Amino acid sequence: MSTIETVDSMPPATAPTAPAFRRWKNYPRAGIDFPDINTLGADGSALARIAADFAAVLPADLDIVAGIDLGGAALAGAVARARGCGFMHIRKIGSLRTEIIRNFIENHEIAHDLAVSRGVALSGRRIALIDDCLLSGETVIRAARLLGERGAICDRALVAFEIDGLGGRERLAQAGLALHAAMTVQQRQAE
């Protein structure tokens, strides 16, 4: 069993109202300290500020916010409540337990290693993606592609944390997705 080392972080001085958060050291790979959305989610006022910030930048004609498994789903629920719009969950196939796969396949549309419920009408609906952290942007791009293939209009993503310097923002722009990040986190300097 591996242990994830953590380190407490403060956002840069340019964001004085941003809350403290914990980072998983050297995750998902050496040199990256992944911000832990759970430390923000446990702080009701911090969660409310991020949800209000996200709700304020969403277009008036938005129908649904779609939270990407796992941290983005909880955050999207808070944003949907703050914005008064619908909510849905996008699952990462790799996070599913073997014993639920058969039932899951019968009830979900699956593509690009992601899944959405067949019970949600997507065609013609404007959807914004929400995730906890942006690294390379690949998961967000695959989620937008999945929604688009099912007829949804998905042209924006919101993330609690953007790790600077990993190219995610640029990849999303190339894919036609606007990005709003609550906080930009610098990569850890080599020790």
PDB file of C-alpha atoms in Angstrom:
ATOM      1  CA  MET A   1       0.000   0.000   0.000  1.00  0.00           C
ATOM      2  CA  SER A   2       1.435   3.358  -0.968  1.00  0.00           C
ATOM      3  CA  THR A   3       1.244   6.460   1.154  1.00  0.00           C
ATOM      4  CA  ILE A   4       0.605   9.895  -0.274  1.00  0.00           C
ATOM      5  CA  GLU A   5       2.672  12.551   1.434  1.00  0.00           C
ATOM      6  CA  THR A   6       0.842  15.842   1.883  1.00  0.00           C
ATOM      7  CA  VAL A   7       1.910  19.432   2.273  1.00  0.00           C
ATOM      8  CA  ASP A   8      -0.243  22.425   3.258  1.00  0.00           C
ATOM      9  CA  SER A   9      -0.362  25.257   0.739  1.00  0.00           C
ATOM     10  CA  MET A  10      -1.477  28.822   0.503  1.00  0.00           C
ATOM     11  CA  PRO A  11      -2.374  30.395  -2.819  1.00  0.00           C
ATOM     12  CA  PRO A  12      -0.158  33.244  -4.025  1.00  0.00           C
ATOM     13  CA  ALA A  13      -0.375  36.605  -2.277  1.00  0.00           C
ATOM     14  CA  THR A  14      -2.348  37.912  -5.268  1.00  0.00           C
ATOM     15  CA  ALA A  15      -5.360  35.967  -3.979  1.00  0.00           C
ATOM     16  CA  PRO A  16      -5.657  37.107  -0.334  1.00  0.00           C
ATOM     17  CA  THR A  17      -9.157  35.697   0.167  1.00  0.00           C
ATOM     18  CA  ALA A  18      -8.277  32.255  -1.209  1.00  0.00           C
ATOM     19  CA  PRO A  19      -8.372  29.523   1.438  1.00  0.00           C
ATOM     20  CA  ALA A  20      -5.557  27.238   2.492  1.00  0.00           C
ATOM     21  CA  PHE A  21      -5.615  23.762   0.979  1.00  0.00           C
ATOM     22  CA  ARG A  22      -3.708  20.493   1.245  1.00  0.00           C
ATOM     23  CA  ARG A  23      -1.651  19.063  -1.608  1.00  0.00           C
ATOM     24  CA  TRP A  24      -0.745  15.440  -2.315  1.00  0.00           C
ATOM     25  CA  LYS A  25       2.996  15.558  -2.779  1.00  0.00           C
ATOM     26  CA  ASN A  26       4.414  14.050  -6.012  1.00  0.00           C
ATOM     27  CA  TYR A  27       0.979  13.021  -7.306  1.00  0.00           C
ATOM     28  CA  PRO A  28       0.087  12.027 -10.017  1.00  0.00           C
ATOM     29  CA  ARG A  29       3.813  12.074 -10.786  1.00  0.00           C
ATOM     30  CA  ALA A  30       7.032  13.427  -9.316  1.00  0.00           C
ATOM     31  CA  GLY A  31       7.196  17.213  -9.251  1.00  0.00           C
ATOM     32  CA  ILE A  32       3.436  17.765  -9.165  1.00  0.00           C
ATOM     33  CA  ASP A  33       1.628  18.366  -5.886  1.00  0.00           C
ATOM     34  CA  PHE A  34      -2.073  17.728  -6.563  1.00  0.00           C
ATOM     35  CA  PRO A  35      -4.435  20.121  -4.733  1.00  0.00           C
ATOM     36  CA  ASP A  36      -6.954  18.277  -2.539  1.00  0.00           C
ATOM     37  CA  ILE A  37     -10.494  19.572  -3.131  1.00  0.00           C
ATOM     38  CA  ASN A  38     -11.630  17.872   0.098  1.00  0.00           C
ATOM     39  CA  THR A  39      -9.933  20.496   2.253  1.00  0.00           C
ATOM     40  CA  LEU A  40     -11.935  23.204   0.466  1.00  0.00           C
ATOM     41  CA  GLY A  41     -15.144  21.171   0.476  1.00  0.00           C
ATOM     42  CA  ALA A  42     -14.943  20.826   4.254  1.00  0.00           C
ATOM     43  CA  ASP A  43     -14.792  24.638   4.581  1.00  0.00           C
ATOM     44  CA  GLY A  44     -18.361  25.795   3.959  1.00  0.00           C
ATOM     45  CA  SER A  45     -17.449  29.437   3.358  1.00  0.00           C
ATOM     46  CA  ALA A  46     -14.648  28.523   0.904  1.00  0.00           C
ATOM     47  CA  LEU A  47     -16.971  26.165  -0.982  1.00  0.00           C
ATOM     48  CA  ALA A  48     -19.691  28.834  -1.097  1.00  0.00           C
ATOM     49  CA  ARG A  49     -17.209  31.423  -2.474  1.00  0.00           C
ATOM     50  CA  ILE A  50     -16.043  29.090  -5.248  1.00  0.00           C
ATOM     51  CA  ALA A  51     -19.618  28.054  -6.106  1.00  0.00           C
ATOM     52  CA  ALA A  52     -20.705  31.723  -6.250  1.00  0.00           C
ATOM     53  CA  ASP A  53     -17.647  32.622  -8.368  1.00  0.00           C
ATOM     54  CA  PHE A  54     -18.433  29.829 -10.829  1.00  0.00           C
ATOM     55  CA  ALA A  55     -22.171  30.617 -10.902  1.00  0.00           C
ATOM     56  CA  ALA A  56     -21.397  34.259 -11.733  1.00  0.00           C
ATOM     57  CA  VAL A  57     -19.339  33.430 -14.840  1.00  0.00           C
ATOM     58  CA  LEU A  58     -21.757  30.929 -16.359  1.00  0.00           C
ATOM     59  CA  PRO A  59     -23.842  32.041 -19.345  1.00  0.00           C
ATOM     60  CA  ALA A  60     -27.516  32.901 -18.825  1.00  0.00           C
ATOM     61  CA  ASP A  61     -28.645  30.116 -21.175  1.00  0.00           C
ATOM     62  CA  LEU A  62     -26.814  27.344 -19.298  1.00  0.00           C
ATOM     63  CA  ASP A  63     -28.937  24.254 -18.633  1.00  0.00           C
ATOM     64  CA  ILE A  64     -26.648  21.898 -16.711  1.00  0.00           C
ATOM     65  CA  VAL A  65     -23.322  21.792 -14.914  1.00  0.00           C
ATOM     66  CA  ALA A  66     -21.565  18.444 -15.323  1.00  0.00           C
ATOM     67  CA  GLY A  67     -19.155  17.403 -12.592  1.00  0.00           C
ATOM     68  CA  ILE A  68     -16.276  15.174 -13.589  1.00  0.00           C
ATOM     69  CA  ASP A  69     -15.587  12.235 -11.283  1.00  0.00           C
ATOM     70  CA  LEU A  70     -14.751  12.555  -8.429  1.00  0.00           C
ATOM     71  CA  GLY A  71     -13.894  15.996  -7.046  1.00  0.00           C
ATOM     72  CA  GLY A  72     -15.692  17.856  -9.806  1.00  0.00           C
ATOM     73  CA  ALA A  73     -18.990  16.105  -9.085  1.00  0.00           C
ATOM     74  CA  ALA A  74     -19.341  17.442  -5.547  1.00  0.00           C
ATOM     75  CA  LEU A  75     -18.282  20.922  -6.633  1.00  0.00           C
ATOM     76  CA  ALA A  76     -20.775  20.871  -9.527  1.00  0.00           C
ATOM     77  CA  GLY A  77     -23.602  20.074  -7.110  1.00  0.00           C
ATOM     78  CA  ALA A  78     -22.773  23.198  -5.100  1.00  0.00           C
ATOM     79  CA  VAL A  79     -22.549  25.291  -8.290  1.00  0.00           C
ATOM     80  CA  ALA A  80     -25.880  23.947  -9.596  1.00  0.00           C
ATOM     81  CA  ARG A  81     -27.538  24.956  -6.344  1.00  0.00           C
ATOM     82  CA  ALA A  82     -25.937  28.410  -6.374  1.00  0.00           C
ATOM     83  CA  ARG A  83     -26.844  28.944 -10.047  1.00  0.00           C
ATOM     84  CA  GLY A  84     -30.266  27.305  -9.994  1.00  0.00           C
ATOM     85  CA  CYS A  85     -29.520  24.982 -12.914  1.00  0.00           C
ATOM     86  CA  GLY A  86     -29.395  21.239 -13.469  1.00  0.00           C
ATOM     87  CA  PHE A  87     -26.581  18.926 -12.418  1.00  0.00           C
ATOM     88  CA  MET A  88     -25.133  15.711 -13.776  1.00  0.00           C
ATOM     89  CA  HIS A  89     -22.164  13.483 -12.993  1.00  0.00           C
ATOM     90  CA  ILE A  90     -19.585  12.297 -15.534  1.00  0.00           C
ATOM     91  CA  ARG A  91     -17.967   9.086 -14.347  1.00  0.00           C
ATOM     92  CA  LYS A  92     -14.453   7.910 -15.092  1.00  0.00           C
ATOM     93  CA  ILE A  93     -14.736   4.266 -16.100  1.00  0.00           C
ATOM     94  CA  GLY A  94     -11.572   3.404 -14.167  1.00  0.00           C
ATOM     95  CA  SER A  95     -13.237   4.422 -10.900  1.00  0.00           C
ATOM     96  CA  LEU A  96     -15.976   1.787 -11.136  1.00  0.00           C
ATOM     97  CA  ARG A  97     -15.965  -1.328  -9.009  1.00  0.00           C
ATOM     98  CA  THR A  98     -16.178  -4.618 -10.912  1.00  0.00           C
ATOM     99  CA  GLU A  99     -19.417  -5.752  -9.249  1.00  0.00           C
ATOM    100  CA  ILE A 100     -21.396  -2.773 -10.587  1.00  0.00           C
ATOM    101  CA  ILE A 101     -20.114  -2.773 -14.172  1.00  0.00           C
ATOM    102  CA  ARG A 102     -22.982  -4.819 -15.715  1.00  0.00           C
ATOM    103  CA  ASN A 103     -25.722  -2.588 -14.283  1.00  0.00           C
ATOM    104  CA  PHE A 104     -23.688   0.493 -15.087  1.00  0.00           C
ATOM    105  CA  ILE A 105     -23.274  -0.448 -18.767  1.00  0.00           C
ATOM    106  CA  GLU A 106     -27.037  -0.925 -19.149  1.00  0.00           C
ATOM    107  CA  ASN A 107     -27.773   2.547 -17.788  1.00  0.00           C
ATOM    108  CA  HIS A 108     -24.967   4.741 -19.156  1.00  0.00           C
ATOM    109  CA  GLU A 109     -23.602   5.991 -22.454  1.00  0.00           C
ATOM    110  CA  ILE A 110     -19.885   5.169 -22.512  1.00  0.00           C
ATOM    111  CA  ALA A 111     -17.130   6.678 -24.674  1.00  0.00           C
ATOM    112  CA  HIS A 112     -13.610   8.045 -24.264  1.00  0.00           C
ATOM    113  CA  ASP A 113     -13.181   6.167 -20.930  1.00  0.00           C
ATOM    114  CA  LEU A 114     -16.029   8.265 -19.470  1.00  0.00           C
ATOM    115  CA  ALA A 115     -19.748   7.656 -18.915  1.00  0.00           C
ATOM    116  CA  VAL A 116     -22.942   9.696 -18.607  1.00  0.00           C
ATOM    117  CA  SER A 117     -26.370   8.510 -17.490  1.00  0.00           C
ATOM    118  CA  ARG A 118     -28.782   7.553 -20.260  1.00  0.00           C
ATOM    119  CA  GLY A 119     -31.494   9.181 -18.134  1.00  0.00           C
ATOM    120  CA  VAL A 120     -30.264  12.720 -18.838  1.00  0.00           C
ATOM    121  CA  ALA A 121     -31.539  14.350 -22.049  1.00  0.00           C
ATOM    122  CA  LEU A 122     -28.475  16.029 -23.580  1.00  0.00           C
ATOM    123  CA  SER A 123     -29.392  17.002 -27.131  1.00  0.00           C
ATOM    124  CA  GLY A 124     -29.456  20.775 -27.603  1.00  0.00           C
ATOM    125  CA  ARG A 125     -28.700  21.512 -23.943  1.00  0.00           C
ATOM    126  CA  ARG A 126     -25.898  23.900 -22.948  1.00  0.00           C
ATOM    127  CA  ILE A 127     -23.589  22.231 -20.438  1.00  0.00           C
ATOM    128  CA  ALA A 128     -20.531  23.532 -18.562  1.00  0.00           C
ATOM    129  CA  LEU A 129     -17.955  21.080 -17.247  1.00  0.00           C
ATOM    130  CA  ILE A 130     -16.626  21.327 -13.690  1.00  0.00           C
ATOM    131  CA  ASP A 131     -13.562  19.530 -12.362  1.00  0.00           C
ATOM    132  CA  ASP A 132     -11.485  19.894  -9.249  1.00  0.00           C
ATOM    133  CA  CYS A 133      -8.085  20.274 -10.909  1.00  0.00           C
ATOM    134  CA  LEU A 134      -6.743  20.960 -14.388  1.00  0.00           C
ATOM    135  CA  LEU A 135      -3.451  19.328 -15.281  1.00  0.00           C
ATOM    136  CA  SER A 136      -3.120  18.330 -18.957  1.00  0.00           C
ATOM    137  CA  GLY A 137      -6.777  18.995 -19.810  1.00  0.00           C
ATOM    138  CA  GLU A 138      -7.297  15.584 -21.411  1.00  0.00           C
ATOM    139  CA  THR A 139     -10.165  14.470 -19.148  1.00  0.00           C
ATOM    140  CA  VAL A 140     -12.054  17.727 -19.701  1.00  0.00           C
ATOM    141  CA  ILE A 141     -11.558  17.483 -23.474  1.00  0.00           C
ATOM    142  CA  ARG A 142     -12.792  13.857 -23.514  1.00  0.00           C
ATOM    143  CA  ALA A 143     -15.831  14.834 -21.415  1.00  0.00           C
ATOM    144  CA  ALA A 144     -16.694  17.693 -23.793  1.00  0.00           C
ATOM    145  CA  ARG A 145     -16.338  15.306 -26.729  1.00  0.00           C
ATOM    146  CA  LEU A 146     -18.628  12.745 -25.061  1.00  0.00           C
ATOM    147  CA  LEU A 147     -21.304  15.381 -24.413  1.00  0.00           C
ATOM    148  CA  GLY A 148     -20.971  16.822 -27.925  1.00  0.00           C
ATOM    149  CA  GLU A 149     -21.386  13.388 -29.493  1.00  0.00           C
ATOM    150  CA  ARG A 150     -24.693  13.129 -27.640  1.00  0.00           C
ATOM    151  CA  GLY A 151     -25.894  16.489 -28.988  1.00  0.00           C
ATOM    152  CA  ALA A 152     -25.009  18.775 -26.088  1.00  0.00           C
ATOM    153  CA  ILE A 153     -23.418  22.203 -26.482  1.00  0.00           C
ATOM    154  CA  CYS A 154     -20.318  22.216 -24.297  1.00  0.00           C
ATOM    155  CA  ASP A 155     -17.822  25.043 -24.753  1.00  0.00           C
ATOM    156  CA  ARG A 156     -16.559  25.847 -21.265  1.00  0.00           C
ATOM    157  CA  ALA A 157     -14.907  24.320 -18.231  1.00  0.00           C
ATOM    158  CA  LEU A 158     -14.500  25.549 -14.681  1.00  0.00           C
ATOM    159  CA  VAL A 159     -11.906  24.171 -12.273  1.00  0.00           C
ATOM    160  CA  ALA A 160     -11.122  24.877  -8.639  1.00  0.00           C
ATOM    161  CA  PHE A 161      -7.385  24.521  -9.264  1.00  0.00           C
ATOM    162  CA  GLU A 162      -5.312  24.971 -12.398  1.00  0.00           C
ATOM    163  CA  ILE A 163      -1.748  23.736 -12.083  1.00  0.00           C
ATOM    164  CA  ASP A 164       0.337  26.247 -14.001  1.00  0.00           C
ATOM    165  CA  GLY A 165       2.778  25.138 -16.648  1.00  0.00           C
ATOM    166  CA  LEU A 166       1.272  21.752 -17.552  1.00  0.00           C
ATOM    167  CA  GLY A 167      -0.395  22.936 -20.770  1.00  0.00           C
ATOM    168  CA  GLY A 168      -4.000  22.258 -19.773  1.00  0.00           C
ATOM    169  CA  ARG A 169      -5.253  25.780 -20.474  1.00  0.00           C
ATOM    170  CA  GLU A 170      -3.646  25.753 -23.922  1.00  0.00           C
ATOM    171  CA  ARG A 171      -5.060  22.319 -24.796  1.00  0.00           C
ATOM    172  CA  LEU A 172      -8.554  23.398 -23.781  1.00  0.00           C
ATOM    173  CA  ALA A 173      -8.273  26.551 -25.915  1.00  0.00           C
ATOM    174  CA  GLN A 174      -7.167  24.449 -28.902  1.00  0.00           C
ATOM    175  CA  ALA A 175     -10.230  22.232 -28.352  1.00  0.00           C
ATOM    176  CA  GLY A 176     -12.521  25.289 -28.311  1.00  0.00           C
ATOM    177  CA  LEU A 177     -13.186  25.239 -24.566  1.00  0.00           C
ATOM    178  CA  ALA A 178     -13.114  28.434 -22.492  1.00  0.00           C
ATOM    179  CA  LEU A 179     -11.597  27.970 -19.026  1.00  0.00           C
ATOM    180  CA  HIS A 180     -12.286  29.636 -15.694  1.00  0.00           C
ATOM    181  CA  ALA A 181     -10.076  28.633 -12.752  1.00  0.00           C
ATOM    182  CA  ALA A 182     -10.805  29.692  -9.168  1.00  0.00           C
ATOM    183  CA  MET A 183      -7.100  29.376  -8.293  1.00  0.00           C
ATOM    184  CA  THR A 184      -3.881  28.913 -10.215  1.00  0.00           C
ATOM    185  CA  VAL A 185      -1.355  26.750  -8.402  1.00  0.00           C
ATOM    186  CA  GLN A 186       2.347  26.860  -9.207  1.00  0.00           C
ATOM    187  CA  GLN A 187       4.244  23.607  -9.655  1.00  0.00           C
ATOM    188  CA  ARG A 188       6.599  22.783  -6.858  1.00  0.00           C
ATOM    189  CA  GLN A 189      10.156  23.852  -7.471  1.00  0.00           C
ATOM    190  CA  ALA A 190      12.785  21.098  -7.640  1.00  0.00           C
ATOM    191  CA  GLU A 191      14.201  20.345  -4.229  1.00  0.00           C
TER     192      GLU A 191
END
